[in-house]
Tab-separated table of C-alpha atoms in Angstrom:
chain	number	residue	atom	x	y	z
A	24	MET	CA	201.413	146.549	179.316
A	25	LEU	CA	198.061	145.275	180.621
A	26	ASN	CA	195.032	147.474	181.059
A	27	GLU	CA	192.887	147.131	184.180
A	28	LEU	CA	190.295	144.826	182.595
A	29	GLN	CA	192.941	142.552	181.096
A	30	LYS	CA	194.793	142.409	184.383
A	31	ASP	CA	191.593	141.610	186.238
A	32	MET	CA	190.711	138.816	183.821
A	33	LEU	CA	194.179	137.297	183.834
A	34	THR	CA	194.286	137.406	187.642
A	35	GLU	CA	190.935	135.654	187.760
A	36	LEU	CA	192.098	132.942	185.354
A	37	VAL	CA	195.299	132.380	187.298
A	38	ASN	CA	193.361	132.320	190.527
A	39	VAL	CA	191.119	129.534	189.269
A	40	TYR	CA	193.939	127.491	187.713
A	41	VAL	CA	196.244	127.802	190.708
A	42	GLY	CA	193.302	127.011	192.964
A	43	GLN	CA	192.774	123.760	191.070
A	44	ALA	CA	196.471	122.931	191.300
A	45	ALA	CA	196.444	123.686	195.025
A	46	ASN	CA	193.460	121.412	195.439
A	47	MET	CA	195.434	118.619	193.784
A	48	LEU	CA	198.394	119.212	196.085
A	49	SER	CA	196.038	119.265	199.041
A	50	GLU	CA	194.728	115.838	197.978
A	51	ILE	CA	198.272	114.483	197.674
A	52	VAL	CA	199.507	115.636	201.087
A	53	ASP	CA	196.136	115.724	202.848
A	54	LYS	CA	196.720	119.264	204.086
A	55	HIS	CA	194.922	122.519	203.547
A	56	ILE	CA	196.766	124.836	201.184
A	57	VAL	CA	196.799	128.527	201.925
A	58	LEU	CA	197.042	130.433	198.663
A	59	SER	CA	198.216	133.947	198.253
A	60	ILE	CA	196.360	136.200	195.837
A	61	PRO	CA	198.155	135.824	192.529
A	62	GLU	CA	199.881	138.884	191.231
A	63	VAL	CA	199.912	139.360	187.513
A	64	GLU	CA	202.462	141.471	185.744
A	65	LEU	CA	203.999	141.576	182.345
A	66	ILE	CA	207.586	142.571	182.808
A	67	SER	CA	210.907	141.817	181.262
A	68	ILE	CA	213.225	139.611	183.304
A	69	SER	CA	215.787	142.378	183.139
A	70	ASP	CA	213.341	144.519	185.127
A	71	VAL	CA	213.140	142.057	188.041
A	72	ASP	CA	214.208	143.833	191.191
A	73	PRO	CA	215.988	141.472	193.620
A	74	GLY	CA	214.931	143.810	196.400
A	75	ASP	CA	211.260	143.095	195.670
A	76	ARG	CA	209.788	141.282	198.685
A	77	ARG	CA	208.035	138.724	196.449
A	78	TYR	CA	211.389	137.306	195.393
A	79	LYS	CA	212.754	137.120	198.930
A	80	LEU	CA	212.590	133.337	198.795
A	81	PHE	CA	215.071	133.242	195.965
A	82	PHE	CA	217.472	135.999	196.669
A	83	SER	CA	218.547	134.847	200.079
A	84	GLU	CA	221.472	132.453	199.892
A	85	GLY	CA	220.885	128.726	199.986
A	86	HIS	CA	219.798	125.709	198.033
A	87	LEU	CA	216.685	125.798	195.960
A	88	PHE	CA	214.652	123.015	194.379
A	89	ARG	CA	213.367	124.104	190.990
A	90	SER	CA	211.081	122.142	188.719
A	91	SER	CA	210.221	123.347	185.256
A	92	LEU	CA	207.853	122.360	182.500
A	93	GLN	CA	208.434	123.691	179.022
A	94	PHE	CA	205.561	123.907	176.586
A	95	GLY	CA	204.937	124.913	172.979
A	96	TYR	CA	204.249	125.429	170.038
A	97	ASP	CA	201.532	128.012	169.400
A	98	PHE	CA	201.495	128.903	173.062
A	99	GLN	CA	205.063	128.786	174.222
A	100	GLY	CA	206.848	129.227	177.486
A	101	LYS	CA	208.089	127.629	180.640
A	102	ALA	CA	206.475	127.185	184.042
A	103	PHE	CA	208.474	126.913	187.257
A	104	LEU	CA	207.724	125.617	190.714
A	105	MET	CA	210.313	126.438	193.370
A	106	PHE	CA	210.919	125.615	197.009
A	107	PRO	CA	213.858	126.076	199.339
A	108	ALA	CA	215.571	122.633	199.388
A	109	GLU	CA	214.837	121.819	203.041
A	110	GLN	CA	211.143	122.568	202.483
A	111	ALA	CA	211.154	120.400	199.365
A	112	LYS	CA	212.411	117.580	201.605
A	113	VAL	CA	209.469	118.102	204.002
A	114	LEU	CA	207.051	118.066	201.065
A	115	ALA	CA	208.568	114.840	199.700
A	116	ASN	CA	208.296	113.229	203.149
A	117	MET	CA	204.660	114.259	203.362
A	118	CYS	CA	203.924	112.799	199.942
A	119	LEU	CA	205.621	109.597	200.957
A	120	GLY	CA	203.430	109.499	204.045
A	121	GLU	CA	206.136	110.324	206.523
A	122	LEU	CA	204.843	112.877	208.981
A	123	THR	CA	208.121	114.678	209.269
A	124	GLU	CA	207.157	118.292	209.177
A	125	THR	CA	210.271	119.716	210.729
A	126	ILE	CA	213.673	118.327	210.037
A	127	ASP	CA	217.214	119.021	210.982
A	128	PRO	CA	218.684	121.308	208.292
A	129	GLU	CA	221.796	119.143	208.431
A	130	GLU	CA	219.730	116.162	207.337
A	131	CYS	CA	217.817	117.681	204.462
A	132	ARG	CA	219.616	115.826	201.701
A	133	LEU	CA	217.198	115.006	198.912
A	134	LEU	CA	217.387	111.344	197.943
A	135	ASP	CA	216.507	109.905	194.539
A	136	THR	CA	213.111	108.811	195.878
A	137	ASP	CA	212.450	112.365	197.090
A	138	LEU	CA	213.387	113.816	193.720
A	139	ASP	CA	211.166	111.286	191.936
A	140	VAL	CA	208.207	112.284	194.110
A	141	LEU	CA	208.887	116.006	193.773
A	142	LYS	CA	209.179	115.693	190.013
A	143	GLU	CA	205.825	113.912	189.860
A	144	VAL	CA	204.115	116.405	192.151
A	145	SER	CA	205.550	119.363	190.218
A	146	ASN	CA	204.434	117.807	186.973
A	147	ILE	CA	200.869	117.443	188.250
A	148	LEU	CA	200.733	121.013	189.557
A	149	LEU	CA	202.285	122.682	186.537
A	150	ASN	CA	200.165	120.619	184.125
A	151	ALA	CA	197.042	121.676	186.012
A	152	ILE	CA	197.848	125.336	185.415
A	153	ILE	CA	199.372	125.260	181.943
A	154	GLY	CA	196.845	122.739	180.618
A	155	GLU	CA	194.015	125.062	181.599
A	156	PHE	CA	195.649	127.866	179.624
A	157	GLY	CA	195.631	125.490	176.649
A	158	ASN	CA	191.945	124.745	177.229
A	159	PHE	CA	191.169	128.451	177.536
A	160	LEU	CA	193.012	129.287	174.321
A	161	GLU	CA	191.672	126.178	172.569
A	162	MET	CA	195.221	125.295	171.590
A	163	LYS	CA	196.978	121.971	171.891
A	164	LEU	CA	200.103	122.357	174.002
A	165	GLU	CA	203.001	119.996	173.578
A	166	TYR	CA	205.110	119.423	176.662
A	167	VAL	CA	208.790	118.760	176.975
A	168	LEU	CA	209.603	116.322	179.812
A	169	PRO	CA	209.614	118.125	183.146
A	170	ASP	CA	212.997	118.969	184.518
A	171	ILE	CA	214.206	119.265	188.085
A	172	GLU	CA	217.281	120.993	189.432
A	173	LEU	CA	218.883	121.732	192.731
A	174	LEU	CA	220.423	125.145	192.546
A	175	HIS	CA	222.660	127.075	194.819
A	176	VAL	CA	221.328	130.582	195.002
A	177	THR	CA	223.620	133.452	195.582
A	178	HIS	CA	222.364	136.776	196.794
A	179	SER	CA	220.834	139.067	194.173
A	180	ASP	CA	220.837	136.613	191.325
A	181	PRO	CA	217.874	137.437	189.081
A	182	GLN	CA	218.855	134.738	186.597
A	183	ILE	CA	217.805	132.136	189.151
A	184	LEU	CA	214.244	132.897	188.110
A	185	LEU	CA	214.719	132.460	184.413
A	186	GLN	CA	217.879	131.580	182.632
A	187	ASN	CA	216.983	132.914	179.259
A	188	ASP	CA	216.299	136.595	178.968
A	189	VAL	CA	214.022	136.197	175.923
A	190	TYR	CA	211.299	135.206	178.378
A	191	VAL	CA	208.963	137.698	179.890
A	192	LEU	CA	207.911	137.022	183.427
A	193	VAL	CA	204.153	137.060	183.652
A	194	LEU	CA	202.500	135.559	186.677
A	195	HIS	CA	203.525	134.698	190.150
A	196	THR	CA	201.780	133.210	193.090
A	197	SER	CA	202.763	131.481	196.281
A	198	PHE	CA	201.193	128.912	198.554
A	199	LEU	CA	201.696	127.608	202.040
A	200	LEU	CA	200.913	124.137	203.345
A	201	ALA	CA	198.906	124.529	206.547
A	202	ASP	CA	200.748	123.633	209.784
A	203	THR	CA	204.062	123.563	207.969
A	204	ASN	CA	206.614	126.007	206.769
A	205	VAL	CA	206.470	124.681	203.215
A	206	LYS	CA	206.141	127.640	200.913
A	207	GLY	CA	206.529	127.482	197.178
A	208	ILE	CA	206.288	129.838	194.270
A	209	ILE	CA	204.946	129.235	190.791
A	210	LEU	CA	206.158	131.379	187.941
A	211	ILE	CA	205.054	131.216	184.351
A	212	ALA	CA	207.157	132.741	181.626
A	213	LEU	CA	205.695	133.253	178.203
A	214	SER	CA	207.146	134.265	174.883
A	215	MET	CA	205.949	137.540	173.363
A	216	ASN	CA	203.939	135.673	170.693
A	217	SER	CA	202.172	133.668	173.362
A	218	ILE	CA	201.368	136.779	175.319
A	219	SER	CA	199.840	138.227	172.139
A	220	SER	CA	197.697	135.094	171.661
A	221	LEU	CA	196.549	135.298	175.255
A	222	LEU	CA	195.706	138.983	174.962
A	223	GLU	CA	193.818	138.422	171.701
A	224	LYS	CA	191.684	135.743	173.286
A	225	MET	CA	191.083	137.837	176.386
A	226	ASN	CA	190.210	140.920	174.343
A	227	ALA	CA	187.713	138.909	172.280
A	228	LEU	CA	186.019	137.722	175.470
A	229	LEU	CA	186.062	141.181	177.013
A	230	GLU	CA	184.562	142.577	173.807
A	231	GLU	CA	181.844	139.939	173.929
A	232	HIS	CA	180.941	140.678	177.535
A	233	HIS	CA	181.639	144.380	177.877
A	234	GLY	CA	181.213	145.606	174.317
B	2	MET	CA	195.014	88.610	184.753
B	3	LYS	CA	198.175	90.280	183.481
B	4	VAL	CA	198.658	94.006	184.089
B	5	LEU	CA	201.371	96.202	182.668
B	6	ILE	CA	202.036	99.544	184.379
B	7	VAL	CA	203.859	102.073	182.174
B	8	GLU	CA	204.981	105.017	184.261
B	9	ASP	CA	208.195	107.002	184.589
B	10	SER	CA	207.688	107.812	188.264
B	11	ILE	CA	208.828	104.957	190.513
B	12	PHE	CA	206.625	106.423	193.252
B	13	VAL	CA	203.490	106.120	191.094
B	14	GLN	CA	204.579	102.685	189.799
B	15	LYS	CA	204.741	101.382	193.358
B	16	MET	CA	201.454	102.984	194.318
B	17	LEU	CA	199.663	101.458	191.307
B	18	SER	CA	201.293	98.054	191.754
B	19	LYS	CA	200.159	97.898	195.376
B	20	LEU	CA	196.652	99.113	194.557
B	21	ILE	CA	196.157	96.525	191.810
B	22	ALA	CA	197.795	93.695	193.775
B	23	ASP	CA	195.556	94.454	196.795
B	24	HIS	CA	192.360	94.324	194.727
B	25	PHE	CA	193.375	91.595	192.301
B	26	PRO	CA	195.665	89.281	194.283
B	27	GLU	CA	195.713	86.768	191.426
B	28	SER	CA	197.052	89.324	188.980
B	29	GLU	CA	200.502	89.246	187.475
B	30	ILE	CA	202.000	92.749	187.353
B	31	GLN	CA	204.917	94.146	185.388
B	32	THR	CA	206.194	97.698	185.208
B	33	ALA	CA	207.910	99.766	182.520
B	34	ASN	CA	209.611	103.159	182.866
B	35	ASN	CA	208.671	104.655	179.491
B	36	GLY	CA	206.714	104.032	176.307
B	37	GLU	CA	209.573	102.264	174.554
B	38	ASP	CA	210.112	99.847	177.414
B	39	GLY	CA	206.317	99.584	177.732
B	40	TYR	CA	205.887	98.574	174.099
B	41	GLN	CA	208.627	95.959	174.378
B	42	GLN	CA	207.049	94.515	177.496
B	43	TYR	CA	203.639	94.573	175.840
B	44	LEU	CA	205.035	92.350	173.056
B	45	GLU	CA	206.711	89.924	175.449
B	46	PHE	CA	204.359	89.897	178.457
B	47	LYS	CA	201.092	90.097	176.459
B	48	PRO	CA	199.089	91.866	179.187
B	49	ASP	CA	195.296	91.955	179.499
B	50	PHE	CA	195.443	95.520	180.838
B	51	ILE	CA	197.806	98.407	180.507
B	52	THR	CA	197.791	101.540	182.627
B	53	THR	CA	199.986	104.205	181.150
B	54	ASP	CA	201.184	107.719	181.759
B	55	LEU	CA	201.432	109.980	178.679
B	56	LEU	CA	204.428	112.271	179.129
B	57	MET	CA	207.425	109.949	179.445
B	58	PRO	CA	211.001	109.867	178.120
B	59	ASN	CA	212.060	108.039	174.912
B	60	LEU	CA	208.532	107.251	173.731
B	61	SER	CA	205.381	108.915	175.036
B	62	GLY	CA	202.354	106.972	176.227
B	63	GLN	CA	200.404	108.342	173.288
B	64	GLU	CA	202.954	107.023	170.781
B	65	MET	CA	203.038	103.653	172.537
B	66	LEU	CA	199.233	103.526	172.419
B	67	ARG	CA	199.286	104.332	168.701
B	68	MET	CA	201.817	101.543	168.031
B	69	ILE	CA	199.831	99.008	170.036
B	70	ARG	CA	196.569	99.935	168.310
B	71	GLU	CA	198.087	99.375	164.867
B	72	ASN	CA	197.738	95.635	165.457
B	73	ASP	CA	195.765	95.156	168.615
B	74	ARG	CA	192.290	96.541	169.359
B	75	GLU	CA	191.718	94.087	172.210
B	76	VAL	CA	194.130	94.966	174.994
B	77	ARG	CA	192.462	97.288	177.540
B	78	ILE	CA	194.316	100.507	178.123
B	79	ILE	CA	193.688	103.038	180.881
B	80	ILE	CA	195.435	106.411	180.851
B	81	LEU	CA	196.620	108.015	184.083
B	82	SER	CA	198.059	111.396	183.251
B	83	ALA	CA	198.654	114.879	184.632
B	84	ASP	CA	197.722	116.344	181.238
B	85	ILE	CA	194.322	117.969	181.726
B	86	GLN	CA	193.897	119.283	178.174
B	87	LYS	CA	190.618	118.334	176.519
B	88	VAL	CA	192.385	117.946	173.168
B	89	THR	CA	194.809	115.389	174.613
B	90	ARG	CA	191.968	113.409	176.095
B	91	GLU	CA	190.030	113.431	172.808
B	92	GLU	CA	193.122	112.329	170.893
B	93	VAL	CA	193.823	109.311	173.074
B	94	GLU	CA	190.130	108.443	173.262
B	95	SER	CA	190.036	108.312	169.475
B	96	LEU	CA	192.807	105.703	169.606
B	97	GLY	CA	190.677	103.432	171.780
B	98	ILE	CA	191.045	103.434	175.543
B	99	SER	CA	188.993	102.004	178.384
B	100	GLY	CA	189.372	105.036	180.627
B	101	PHE	CA	191.205	108.266	181.315
B	102	LEU	CA	192.048	109.519	184.806
B	103	ASN	CA	193.849	112.686	185.725
B	104	LYS	CA	196.566	112.578	188.329
B	105	PRO	CA	196.910	112.735	191.274
B	106	LEU	CA	195.581	109.285	192.088
B	107	THR	CA	193.266	110.080	195.007
B	108	VAL	CA	191.325	107.429	196.928
B	109	GLU	CA	188.265	108.257	194.814
B	110	LYS	CA	190.183	107.937	191.549
B	111	ALA	CA	191.880	104.751	192.756
B	112	ASN	CA	188.396	103.274	193.310
B	113	THR	CA	187.378	104.410	189.824
B	114	LEU	CA	190.472	102.773	188.366
B	115	ILE	CA	189.701	99.497	190.123
B	116	GLN	CA	186.093	99.668	188.871
B	117	MET	CA	187.332	100.328	185.323
B	118	ILE	CA	189.543	97.248	185.506
B	119	GLN	CA	186.717	95.170	186.992
B	120	VAL	CA	184.224	96.246	184.327
B	121	ALA	CA	186.692	95.645	181.511
B	122	HIS	CA	187.763	92.303	183.023
B	123	HIS	CA	184.165	91.047	183.277
B	124	ALA	CA	183.419	92.223	179.748
B	125	GLU	CA	186.090	89.906	178.346
């Protein structure tokens, strides 16, 4: 669906935007963030293979913290930030200044204060990425209030990624907080119209620079 | 000095309250969880300064700002938001604000916020 130049450009954009978001998270928790190289694909959710190693985090059984930010109108979609629940607890503790980097899995219950912090952190990170797409496209994005959920994941459940199969999964990246086991994944799902807008803008820039 | 903090995150509310109380011990601080509550408190509390988030339930910070500016060009308003879009910033700036800071509130940005309040306070 993407040619090599488009894929290269989109990867570069995502790299920069996720890098900025990671920098913000690094400032919040005062830890270095190790980013993976973002992988960019345009695929239908129905094509997601639960056996794919990149989704390992989600297709093993357990509880998952998922935050989402929906945006529209001209550029429409939903961005997700996900962590295993016990790692979300570590992240919340770090944000609250508690240096608890390893915790007893039996005591990983997320309290209201934890959820409040995680919602705020997710909102900052997802805004940093999605907002830059808006800036790039020169479009005003309207946000719906961010949502958080604690989900119980069962093995091989592709719908845990996206609940609505009209979405097309586009970008995914992961990050690791140094000296911890906190690993999260960011996914951005875009509608077909939004993908077209993005491709149009990218093609215009590629035309300008490469002829 | 009266300060109203409008913010839906309790975590950020507490952080801002402490920051402002530490630098302006004489200040009177109130908090609101959304724009609707914020507007109500603005009417009753009559603050000198408002710090507000933008994306909040019931009534957004932007809508609250618009309602306040219909009758009041004096109260100083500082935006603290995760929204990094240039268009958003331009829109709220056109409504009349004393400053705009992007979250997260780092030590550097906290110092900037305090300076913004100091400058605006001395300009009164």
